[in-house]
Coordinates of C-alpha atoms in Angstrom, one line a residue:
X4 CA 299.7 16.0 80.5
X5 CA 296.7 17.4 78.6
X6 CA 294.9 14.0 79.4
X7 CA 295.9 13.7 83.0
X8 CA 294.6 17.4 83.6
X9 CA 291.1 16.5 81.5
X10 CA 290.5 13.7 84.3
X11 CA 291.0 15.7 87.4
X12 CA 287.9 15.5 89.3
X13 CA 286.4 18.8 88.7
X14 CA 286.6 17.8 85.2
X15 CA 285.0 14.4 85.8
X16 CA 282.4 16.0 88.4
X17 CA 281.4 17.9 85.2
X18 CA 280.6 15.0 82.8
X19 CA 277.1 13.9 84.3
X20 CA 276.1 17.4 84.8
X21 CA 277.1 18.5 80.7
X22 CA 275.2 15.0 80.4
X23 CA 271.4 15.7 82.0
X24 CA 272.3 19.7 81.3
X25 CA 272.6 19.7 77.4
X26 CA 269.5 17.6 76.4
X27 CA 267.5 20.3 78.7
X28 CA 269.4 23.2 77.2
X29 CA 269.3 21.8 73.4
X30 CA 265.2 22.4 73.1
X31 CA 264.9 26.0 73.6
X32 CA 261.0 26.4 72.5
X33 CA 260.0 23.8 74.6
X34 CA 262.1 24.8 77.6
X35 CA 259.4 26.3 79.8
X36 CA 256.9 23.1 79.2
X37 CA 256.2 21.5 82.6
X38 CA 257.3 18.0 83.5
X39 CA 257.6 15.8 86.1
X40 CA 261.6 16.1 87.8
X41 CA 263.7 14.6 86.7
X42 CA 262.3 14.2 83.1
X43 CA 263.4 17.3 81.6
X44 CA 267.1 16.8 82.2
X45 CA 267.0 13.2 81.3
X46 CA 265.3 9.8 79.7
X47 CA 265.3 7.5 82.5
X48 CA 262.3 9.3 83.8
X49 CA 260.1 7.8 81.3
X50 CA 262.7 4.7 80.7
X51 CA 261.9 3.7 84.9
X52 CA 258.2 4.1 84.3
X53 CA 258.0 2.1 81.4
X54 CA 260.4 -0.4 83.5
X55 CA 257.6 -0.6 86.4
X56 CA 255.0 -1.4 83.6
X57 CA 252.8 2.0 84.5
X58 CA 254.1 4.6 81.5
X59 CA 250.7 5.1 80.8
X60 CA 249.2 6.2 84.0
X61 CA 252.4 7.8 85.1
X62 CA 251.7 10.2 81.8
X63 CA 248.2 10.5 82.8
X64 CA 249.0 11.7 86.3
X65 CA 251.5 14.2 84.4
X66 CA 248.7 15.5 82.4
X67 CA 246.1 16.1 85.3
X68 CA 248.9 17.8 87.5
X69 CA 250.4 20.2 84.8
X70 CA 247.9 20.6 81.5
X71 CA 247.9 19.3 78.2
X72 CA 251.2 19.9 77.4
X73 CA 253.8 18.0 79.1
X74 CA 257.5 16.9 78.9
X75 CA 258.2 14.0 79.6
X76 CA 262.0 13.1 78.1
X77 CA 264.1 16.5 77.3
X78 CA 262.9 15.8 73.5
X79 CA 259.7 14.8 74.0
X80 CA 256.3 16.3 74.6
X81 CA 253.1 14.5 75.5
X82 CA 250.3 16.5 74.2
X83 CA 246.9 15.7 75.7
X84 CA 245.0 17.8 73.5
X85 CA 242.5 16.2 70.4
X86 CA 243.3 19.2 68.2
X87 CA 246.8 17.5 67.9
X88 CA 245.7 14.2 66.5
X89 CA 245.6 15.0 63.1
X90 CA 248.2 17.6 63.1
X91 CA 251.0 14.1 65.0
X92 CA 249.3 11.8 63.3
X93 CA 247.8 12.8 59.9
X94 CA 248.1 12.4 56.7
X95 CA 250.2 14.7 54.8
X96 CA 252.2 16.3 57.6
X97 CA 255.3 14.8 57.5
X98 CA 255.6 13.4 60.8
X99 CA 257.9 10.4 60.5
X100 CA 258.0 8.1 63.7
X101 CA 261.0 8.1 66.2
X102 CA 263.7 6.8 66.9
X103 CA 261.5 5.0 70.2
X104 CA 260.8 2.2 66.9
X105 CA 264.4 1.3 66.6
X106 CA 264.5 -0.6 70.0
X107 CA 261.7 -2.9 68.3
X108 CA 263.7 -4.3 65.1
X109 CA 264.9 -7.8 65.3
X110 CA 264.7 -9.6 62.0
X111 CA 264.9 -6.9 60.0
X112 CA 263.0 -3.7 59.7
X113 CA 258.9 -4.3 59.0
X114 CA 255.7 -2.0 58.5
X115 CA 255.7 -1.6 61.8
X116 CA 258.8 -0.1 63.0
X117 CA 260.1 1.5 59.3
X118 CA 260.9 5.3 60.1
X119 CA 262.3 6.2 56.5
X120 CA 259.1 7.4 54.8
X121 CA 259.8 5.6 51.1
X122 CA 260.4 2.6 52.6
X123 CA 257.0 3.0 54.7
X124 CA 255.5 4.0 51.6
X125 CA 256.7 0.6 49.8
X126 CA 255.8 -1.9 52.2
X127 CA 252.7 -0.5 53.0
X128 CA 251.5 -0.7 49.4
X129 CA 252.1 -4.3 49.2
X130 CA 250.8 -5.5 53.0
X131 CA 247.2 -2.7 52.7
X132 CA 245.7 -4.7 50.5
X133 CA 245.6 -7.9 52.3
X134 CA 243.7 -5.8 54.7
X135 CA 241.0 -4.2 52.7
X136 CA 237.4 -4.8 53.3
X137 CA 237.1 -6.6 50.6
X138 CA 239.7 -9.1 50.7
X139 CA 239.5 -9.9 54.9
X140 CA 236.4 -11.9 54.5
X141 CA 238.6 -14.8 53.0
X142 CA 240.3 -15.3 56.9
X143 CA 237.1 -16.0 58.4
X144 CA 237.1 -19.6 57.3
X145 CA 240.2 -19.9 59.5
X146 CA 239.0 -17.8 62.5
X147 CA 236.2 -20.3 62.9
X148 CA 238.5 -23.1 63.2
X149 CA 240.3 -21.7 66.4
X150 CA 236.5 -20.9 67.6
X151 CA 235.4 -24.7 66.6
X152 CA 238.3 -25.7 69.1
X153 CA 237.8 -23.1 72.0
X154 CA 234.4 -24.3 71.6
X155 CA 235.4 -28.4 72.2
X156 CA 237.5 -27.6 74.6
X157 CA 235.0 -25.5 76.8
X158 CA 232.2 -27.9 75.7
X159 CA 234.3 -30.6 77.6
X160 CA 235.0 -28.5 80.6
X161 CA 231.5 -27.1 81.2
X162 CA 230.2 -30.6 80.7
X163 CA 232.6 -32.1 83.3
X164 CA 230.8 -30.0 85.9
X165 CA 227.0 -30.8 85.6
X166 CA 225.8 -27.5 85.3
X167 CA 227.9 -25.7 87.9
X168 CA 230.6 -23.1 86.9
X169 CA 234.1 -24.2 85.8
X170 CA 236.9 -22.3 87.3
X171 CA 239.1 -20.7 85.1
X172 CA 241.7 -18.1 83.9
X173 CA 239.8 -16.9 80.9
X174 CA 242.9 -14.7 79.8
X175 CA 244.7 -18.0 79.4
X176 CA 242.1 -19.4 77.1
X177 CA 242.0 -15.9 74.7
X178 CA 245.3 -16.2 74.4
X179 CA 245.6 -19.4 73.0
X180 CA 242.8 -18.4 70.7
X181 CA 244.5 -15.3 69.4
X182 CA 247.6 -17.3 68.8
X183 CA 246.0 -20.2 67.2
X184 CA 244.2 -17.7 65.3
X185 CA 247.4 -15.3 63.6
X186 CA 249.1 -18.9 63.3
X187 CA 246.4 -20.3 60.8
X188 CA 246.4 -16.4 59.3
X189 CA 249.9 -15.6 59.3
X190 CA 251.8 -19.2 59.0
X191 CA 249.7 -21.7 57.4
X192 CA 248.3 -24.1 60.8
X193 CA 247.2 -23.0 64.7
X194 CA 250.0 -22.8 67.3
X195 CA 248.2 -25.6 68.8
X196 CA 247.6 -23.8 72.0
X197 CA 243.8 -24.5 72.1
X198 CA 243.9 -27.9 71.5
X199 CA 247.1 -28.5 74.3
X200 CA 245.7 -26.6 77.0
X201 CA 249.2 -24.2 77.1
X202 CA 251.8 -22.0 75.8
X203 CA 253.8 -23.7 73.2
X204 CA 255.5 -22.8 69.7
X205 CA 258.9 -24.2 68.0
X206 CA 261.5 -22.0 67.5
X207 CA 264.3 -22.0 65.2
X208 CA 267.2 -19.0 65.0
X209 CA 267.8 -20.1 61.4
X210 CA 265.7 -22.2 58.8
X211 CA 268.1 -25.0 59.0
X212 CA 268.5 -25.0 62.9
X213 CA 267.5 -27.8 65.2
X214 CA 264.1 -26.8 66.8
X215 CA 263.6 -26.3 70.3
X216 CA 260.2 -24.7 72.1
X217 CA 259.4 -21.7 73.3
X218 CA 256.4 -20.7 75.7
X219 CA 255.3 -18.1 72.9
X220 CA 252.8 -16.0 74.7
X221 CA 255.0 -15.4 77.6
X222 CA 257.7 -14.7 75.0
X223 CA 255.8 -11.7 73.6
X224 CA 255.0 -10.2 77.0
X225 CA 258.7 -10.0 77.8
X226 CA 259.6 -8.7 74.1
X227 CA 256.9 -6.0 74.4
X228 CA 257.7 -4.4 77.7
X229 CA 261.7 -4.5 77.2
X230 CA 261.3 -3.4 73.6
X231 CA 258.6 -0.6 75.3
X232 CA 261.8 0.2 77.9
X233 CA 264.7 0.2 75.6
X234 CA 262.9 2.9 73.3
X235 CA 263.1 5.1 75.5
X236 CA 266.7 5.2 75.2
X237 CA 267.5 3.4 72.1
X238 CA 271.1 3.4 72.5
X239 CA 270.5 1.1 75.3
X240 CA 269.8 -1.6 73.3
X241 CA 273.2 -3.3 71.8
X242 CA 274.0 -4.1 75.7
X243 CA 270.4 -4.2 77.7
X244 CA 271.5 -8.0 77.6
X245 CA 274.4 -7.2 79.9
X246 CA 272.6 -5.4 82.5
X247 CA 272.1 -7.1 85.9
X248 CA 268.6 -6.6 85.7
X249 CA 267.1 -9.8 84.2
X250 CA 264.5 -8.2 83.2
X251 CA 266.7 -6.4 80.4
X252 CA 268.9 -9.8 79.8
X253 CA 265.5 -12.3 79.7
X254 CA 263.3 -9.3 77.8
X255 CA 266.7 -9.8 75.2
X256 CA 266.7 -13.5 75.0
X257 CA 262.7 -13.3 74.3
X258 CA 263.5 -10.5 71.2
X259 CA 265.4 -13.7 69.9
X260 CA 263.0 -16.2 70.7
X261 CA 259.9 -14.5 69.0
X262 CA 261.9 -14.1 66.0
X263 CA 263.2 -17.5 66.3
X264 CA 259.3 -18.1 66.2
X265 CA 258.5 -16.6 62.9
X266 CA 261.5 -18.2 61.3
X267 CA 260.4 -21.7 62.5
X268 CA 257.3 -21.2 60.9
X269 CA 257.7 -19.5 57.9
X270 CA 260.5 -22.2 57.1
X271 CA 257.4 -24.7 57.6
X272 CA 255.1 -23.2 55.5
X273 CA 257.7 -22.3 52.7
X274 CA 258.8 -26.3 53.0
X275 CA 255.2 -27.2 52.1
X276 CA 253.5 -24.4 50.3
X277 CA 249.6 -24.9 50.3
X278 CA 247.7 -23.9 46.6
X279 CA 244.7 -23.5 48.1
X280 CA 245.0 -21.3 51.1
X281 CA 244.4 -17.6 51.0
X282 CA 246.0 -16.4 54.2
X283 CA 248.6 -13.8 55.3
X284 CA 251.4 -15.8 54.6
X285 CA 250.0 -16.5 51.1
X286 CA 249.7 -12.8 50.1
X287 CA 252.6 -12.3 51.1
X288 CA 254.5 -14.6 49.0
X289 CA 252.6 -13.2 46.2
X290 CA 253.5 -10.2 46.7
X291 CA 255.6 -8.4 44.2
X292 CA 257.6 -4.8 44.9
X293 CA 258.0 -2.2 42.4
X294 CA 260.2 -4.0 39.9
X295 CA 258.3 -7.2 39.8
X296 CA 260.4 -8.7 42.4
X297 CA 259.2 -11.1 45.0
X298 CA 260.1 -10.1 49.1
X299 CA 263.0 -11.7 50.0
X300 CA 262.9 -14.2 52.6
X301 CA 263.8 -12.2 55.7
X302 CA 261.7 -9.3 54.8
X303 CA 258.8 -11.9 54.0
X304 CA 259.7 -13.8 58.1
X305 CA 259.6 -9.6 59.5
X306 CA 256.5 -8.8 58.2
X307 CA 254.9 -12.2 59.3
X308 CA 256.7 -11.7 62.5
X309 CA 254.7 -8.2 62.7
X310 CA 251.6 -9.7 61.8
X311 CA 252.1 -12.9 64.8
X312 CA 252.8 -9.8 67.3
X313 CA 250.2 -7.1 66.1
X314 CA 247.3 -10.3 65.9
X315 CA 247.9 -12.1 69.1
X316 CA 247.9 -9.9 72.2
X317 CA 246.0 -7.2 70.8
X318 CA 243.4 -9.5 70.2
X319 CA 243.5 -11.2 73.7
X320 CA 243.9 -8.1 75.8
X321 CA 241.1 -6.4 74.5
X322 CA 238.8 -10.1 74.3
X323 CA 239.7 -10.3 78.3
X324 CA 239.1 -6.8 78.8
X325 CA 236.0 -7.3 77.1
X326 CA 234.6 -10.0 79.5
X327 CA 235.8 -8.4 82.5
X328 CA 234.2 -5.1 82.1
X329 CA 230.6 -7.1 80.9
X330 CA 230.7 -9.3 84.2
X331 CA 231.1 -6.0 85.8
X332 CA 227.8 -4.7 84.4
X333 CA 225.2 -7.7 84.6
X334 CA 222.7 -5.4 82.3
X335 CA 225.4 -5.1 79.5
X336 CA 225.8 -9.0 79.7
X337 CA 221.7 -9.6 79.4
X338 CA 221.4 -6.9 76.7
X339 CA 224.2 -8.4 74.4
X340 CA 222.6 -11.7 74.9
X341 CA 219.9 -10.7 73.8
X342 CA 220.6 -9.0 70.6
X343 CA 222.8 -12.6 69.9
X344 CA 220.2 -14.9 70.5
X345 CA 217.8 -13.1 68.1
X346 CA 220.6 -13.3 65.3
X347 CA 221.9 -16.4 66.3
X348 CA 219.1 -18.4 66.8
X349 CA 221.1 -21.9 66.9
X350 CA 222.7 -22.1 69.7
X351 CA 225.3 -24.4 67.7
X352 CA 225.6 -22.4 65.3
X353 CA 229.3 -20.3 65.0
X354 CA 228.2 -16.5 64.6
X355 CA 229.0 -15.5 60.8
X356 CA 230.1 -11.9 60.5
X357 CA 227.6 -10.6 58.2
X358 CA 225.1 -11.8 60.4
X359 CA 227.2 -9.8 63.1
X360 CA 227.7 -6.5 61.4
X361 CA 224.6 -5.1 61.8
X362 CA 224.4 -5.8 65.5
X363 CA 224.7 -2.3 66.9
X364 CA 224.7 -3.4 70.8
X365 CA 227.4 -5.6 70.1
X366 CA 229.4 -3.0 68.1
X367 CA 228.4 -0.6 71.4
X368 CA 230.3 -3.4 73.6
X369 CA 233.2 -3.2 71.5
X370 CA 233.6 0.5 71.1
X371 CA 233.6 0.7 74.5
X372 CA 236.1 -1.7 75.7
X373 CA 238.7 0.1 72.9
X374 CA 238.0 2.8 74.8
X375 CA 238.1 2.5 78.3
X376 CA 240.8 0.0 77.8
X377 CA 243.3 0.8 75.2
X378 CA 245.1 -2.0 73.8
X379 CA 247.9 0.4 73.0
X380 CA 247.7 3.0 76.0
X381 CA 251.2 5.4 75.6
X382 CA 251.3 8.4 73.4
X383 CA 252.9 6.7 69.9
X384 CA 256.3 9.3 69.8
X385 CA 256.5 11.1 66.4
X386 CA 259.3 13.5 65.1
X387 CA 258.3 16.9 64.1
X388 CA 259.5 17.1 60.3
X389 CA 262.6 19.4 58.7
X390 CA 260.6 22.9 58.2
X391 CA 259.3 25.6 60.4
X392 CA 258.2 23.3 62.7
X393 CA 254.9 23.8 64.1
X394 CA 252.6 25.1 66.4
X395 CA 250.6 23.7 68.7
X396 CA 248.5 25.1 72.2
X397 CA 250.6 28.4 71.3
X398 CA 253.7 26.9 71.6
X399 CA 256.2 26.0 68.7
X400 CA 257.9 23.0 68.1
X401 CA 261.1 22.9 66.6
X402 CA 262.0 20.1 64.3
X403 CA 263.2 17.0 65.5
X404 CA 261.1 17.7 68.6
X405 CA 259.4 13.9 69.5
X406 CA 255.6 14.8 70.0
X407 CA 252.6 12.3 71.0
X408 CA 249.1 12.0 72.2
X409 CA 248.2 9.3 75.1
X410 CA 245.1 7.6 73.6
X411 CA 244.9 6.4 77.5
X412 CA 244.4 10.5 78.0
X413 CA 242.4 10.5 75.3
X414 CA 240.2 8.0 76.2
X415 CA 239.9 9.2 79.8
X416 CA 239.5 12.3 79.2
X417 CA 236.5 14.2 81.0
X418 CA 236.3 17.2 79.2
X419 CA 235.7 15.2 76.0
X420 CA 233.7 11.9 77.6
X421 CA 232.1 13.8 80.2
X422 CA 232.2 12.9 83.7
X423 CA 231.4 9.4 83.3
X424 CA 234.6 9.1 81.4
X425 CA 235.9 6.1 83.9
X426 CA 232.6 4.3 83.7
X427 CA 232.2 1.6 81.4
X428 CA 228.7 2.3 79.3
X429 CA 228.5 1.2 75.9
X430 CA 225.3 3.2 75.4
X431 CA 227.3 6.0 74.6
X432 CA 228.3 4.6 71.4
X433 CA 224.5 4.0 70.2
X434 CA 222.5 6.5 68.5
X435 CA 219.6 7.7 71.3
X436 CA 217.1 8.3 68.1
X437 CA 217.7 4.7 67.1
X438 CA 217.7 5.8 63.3
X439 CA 218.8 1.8 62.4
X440 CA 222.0 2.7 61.5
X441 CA 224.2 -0.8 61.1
X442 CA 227.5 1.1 63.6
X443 CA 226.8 2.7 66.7
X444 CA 226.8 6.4 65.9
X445 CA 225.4 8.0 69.3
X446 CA 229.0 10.1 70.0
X447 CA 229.6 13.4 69.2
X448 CA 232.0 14.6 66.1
X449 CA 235.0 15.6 69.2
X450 CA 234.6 12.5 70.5
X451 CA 235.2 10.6 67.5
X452 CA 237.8 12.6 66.8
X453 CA 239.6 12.0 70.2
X454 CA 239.1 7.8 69.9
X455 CA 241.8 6.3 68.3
X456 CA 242.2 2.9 69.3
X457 CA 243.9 2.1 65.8
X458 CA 245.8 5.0 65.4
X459 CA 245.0 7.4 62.1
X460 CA 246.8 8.2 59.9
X461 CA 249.2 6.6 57.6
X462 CA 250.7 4.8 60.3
X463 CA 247.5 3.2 61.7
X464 CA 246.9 -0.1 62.4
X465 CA 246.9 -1.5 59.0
X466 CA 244.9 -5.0 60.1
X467 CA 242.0 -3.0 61.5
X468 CA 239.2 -4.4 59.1
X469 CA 240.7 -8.1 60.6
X470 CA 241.1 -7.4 64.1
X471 CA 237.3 -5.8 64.3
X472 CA 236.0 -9.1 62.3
X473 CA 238.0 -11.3 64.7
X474 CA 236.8 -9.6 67.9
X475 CA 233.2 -9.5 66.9
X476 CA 233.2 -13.2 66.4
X477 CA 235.1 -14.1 69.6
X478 CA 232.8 -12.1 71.5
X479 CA 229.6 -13.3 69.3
X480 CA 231.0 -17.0 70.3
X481 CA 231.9 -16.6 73.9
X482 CA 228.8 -14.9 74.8
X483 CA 226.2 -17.0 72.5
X484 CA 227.2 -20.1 73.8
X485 CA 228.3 -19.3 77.6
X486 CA 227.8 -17.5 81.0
X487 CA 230.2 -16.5 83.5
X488 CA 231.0 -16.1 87.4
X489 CA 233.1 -13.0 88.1
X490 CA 235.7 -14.4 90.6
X491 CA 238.1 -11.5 91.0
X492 CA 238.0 -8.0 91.8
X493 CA 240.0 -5.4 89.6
X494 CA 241.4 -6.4 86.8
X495 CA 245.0 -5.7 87.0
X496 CA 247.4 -4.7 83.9
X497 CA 251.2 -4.1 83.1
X498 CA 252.0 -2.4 80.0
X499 CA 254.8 -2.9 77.7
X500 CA 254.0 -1.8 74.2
X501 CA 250.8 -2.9 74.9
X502 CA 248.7 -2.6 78.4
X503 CA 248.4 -6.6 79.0
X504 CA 245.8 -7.8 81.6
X505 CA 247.5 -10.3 84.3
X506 CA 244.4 -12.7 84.5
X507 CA 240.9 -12.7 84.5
X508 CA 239.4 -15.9 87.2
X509 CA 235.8 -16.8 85.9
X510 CA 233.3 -19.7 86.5
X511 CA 231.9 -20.9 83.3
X512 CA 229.3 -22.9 82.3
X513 CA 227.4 -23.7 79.0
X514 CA 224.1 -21.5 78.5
X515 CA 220.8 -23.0 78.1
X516 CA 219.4 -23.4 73.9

């Protein structure tokens, strides 16, 4: 009887509203932020952006129409403010990440997506050090393999057309050069990408399972923007494969493919260790925790798998990015030249990166392209710690409140770039009193403060010193030996984790000694 008069349909007529009711009511102090209907009441506001590959912007829009303070699930608030950087994202705070990370485990938990702070704390001593400044100078001998076979391969298609352009989807080609690239660093040889012209990669679900292949960059797109989706709703994620949406099912079956990916390979390299390599994979095996102890075998596959993800479309998207936005300003293209050819003086000879570091155009060019497009665009969703909570814009946060700062915001920002904040002009970056500096240093102190490509923090990108070495000698390569034919107009992007160009169509030819 009791159960018969619980299901009467006033009573069932009152489930969905208790459901989008409480998760507005539960927040109190941040009850009276603004935000785009229906996202206070519920997450599939932001879930549906993120599912249309525009979070991002629709954020951005957000932030123009109602301030820097915005609510955009009924937990979350999307501060677009640089004061809060440091205070989300700084060391010392107590900020822990939320539970948006959960949606990207797989293999097991890595650096990446750990939330407990100890276990951060642990992994992070034992994978930082790989990264320092001192010891990522050892990868560059295997960058410049992957750049001695985009090289051939170019060589041969440039060649083919006697002097006129070769047409081309350049995004293609820096993929299979970032893949190639974190599968020399991270798993002992290149994808084989460059070399084959395509997207290939064995996978295995276990190390003793049959292989079969995998188009791998294709496989990561998918990951990212379901992984991107699901974290907005977490709970989503034991039956997103269920959904009649394939984009939820096929995003699933590509979570299981990229780690099928890192098991395939790791289980190579393991089979036949090399003594005289000094690459991810072989700092990692050295590694040792606490007690003396080695990483076991699946933590050892989830933090290669996290090093194949955070090396290969970062790298890519912001290479292609790169190009585009210098075809788009035929003075950035001869300047850049031009401060190349005066430290690269042999045409055939691959750009080494102390010759590269003082180059403060090229540094300029790169600045620039993190900024205006961000490889990582959202707001990164922290969880304001067990306390007082905190204060922010004069309002309070309670804790457990999810807070973030969209670097696209950020970045875009014309009260902190000034007007020309949409423009792409890397002579912002450079000093105007040319003091010689080796970095470009012409921004001001806010503005520094606001650019976070990388993150900050104790949860930044913790392969920045590699990913600037690789970019400078991709573009140092691409640029030094070749010019390009702009064949498209805007370059269009979809954003998962990461905001992924679609293509980039170029005519190429080789330059002139």
């Amino acid at each position: 009887m009791f159960l018969s008069a619980f299901l009467t349909p006033y009573a069932l007529l009152l489930f969905p509203i208790l459901y989008y009711l409480l998760p507005y009511l539960r927040n109190r102090t941040i009850r009276n932020v603004p935000a785009p209907f229906p996202a206070a009441w519920t997450n599939l506001w932001l879930l549906w952006q993120c599912r249309q590959g525009r979070r991002y912007l629709a954020v951005d829009v957000a932030h123009t129409k109602y301030g820097p303070l915005v609510r955009i699930q009924p937990n979350h608030v999307s501060i677009a403010d640089p004061d809060a950087i440091p205070v989300v994202y700084g060391h010392g705070t107590g900020f822990l990440k939320s539970e948006y990370y959960d949606a990207f485990v797989s293999i097991q938990r890595g650096l990446f997506n750990t939330r407990d702070r100890h276990e951060h704390s642990r992994k992070r001593k034992i994978v930082a050090h790989i990264f320092s400044a001192k010891l990522v100078g050892q990868f560059e001998q295997y960058i410049h393999v992957s750049l001695e076979e985009l090289r051939a391969q170019w060589d041969q298609r440039a060649a083919s057309m006697h002097g006129d352009y070769y047409a081309m989807d350049a995004l293609h080609w820096f993929n299979y050069l970032a893949f190639d690239v974190i599968g020399d660093l991270a798993f002992g040889a290149p994808f084989g990408m460059l070399k084959a012209g395509k997207d290939v990669a064995e996978v295995r679900k276990t190390p003793d399972a049959e292989p079969t292949f995998a188009p791998a960059i294709e496989v990561l797109n998918r990951r990212g923007e379901v992984s991107g989706t699901i974290g907005c709703l977490p709970a989503l994620k034991p039956y997103a494969k269920y959904l009649p949406d394939p984009f939820f099912s096929a995003g699933m079956r590509a979570v299981e493919h990229l780690a099928g990916i890192a098991v395939a390979r790791v289980n190579a390299r393991l089979a036949n260790p090399s003594p005289t390599r000094v690459d991810l994979l072989a700092r990692l095996t050295e590694a040792r925790d606490d007690s003396g102890a080695p990483l076991p075998r699946a933590e050892l596959t989830a933090e290669a798998l996290t090093q194949l993800i955070a090396g290969s479309d970062t790298t890519s998207n912001t290479a292609c990015a790169l190009l585009y936005h210098c075809l788009t300003q035929p003075h950035v293209v001869a300047t850049l030249q031009a401060e190349l050819d005066a430290a690269i003086p042999h045409i055939d000879a691959l750009p080494q990166y102390a010759a590269l570091q003082p180059l403060r155009y090229l540094d300029a060019v790169i600045r620039e392209t993190l900024r205006i497009h961000s490889t990582s665009s959202l707001g990164l969703p922290r969880t304001v710690p067990p306390g007082p909570g905190i204060t922010l814009l004069n309002t309070h946060f309670a804790p457990g409140t999810v807070l973030s700062v969209p670097a696209y915001t950020m970045h875009h920002s014309p009260a902190i770039w000034g007007a020309d904040a949409g423009a792409f002009r890397p002579e912002r970056w450079l000093d105007p009193h040319g003091n010689g500096t080796a970095k470009a240093d012409g921004v001001s102190a806010a503005q520094k403060a606001a650019f976070i490509p990388f993150s900050t923090g104790p949860r930044a990108c913790v392969g920045r010193n590699l990913a600037e070495m690789e970019l400078a000698l991709i573009v140092a390569t691409v640029f030094r030996r070749y010019e390009f034919e702009l064949r498209q107009g805007a370059l269009e992007t979809r954003e998962g984790f990461l905001r992924k160009p679609l293509g980039l169509r170029v005519g190429m030819r080789a330059r002139r000694a």
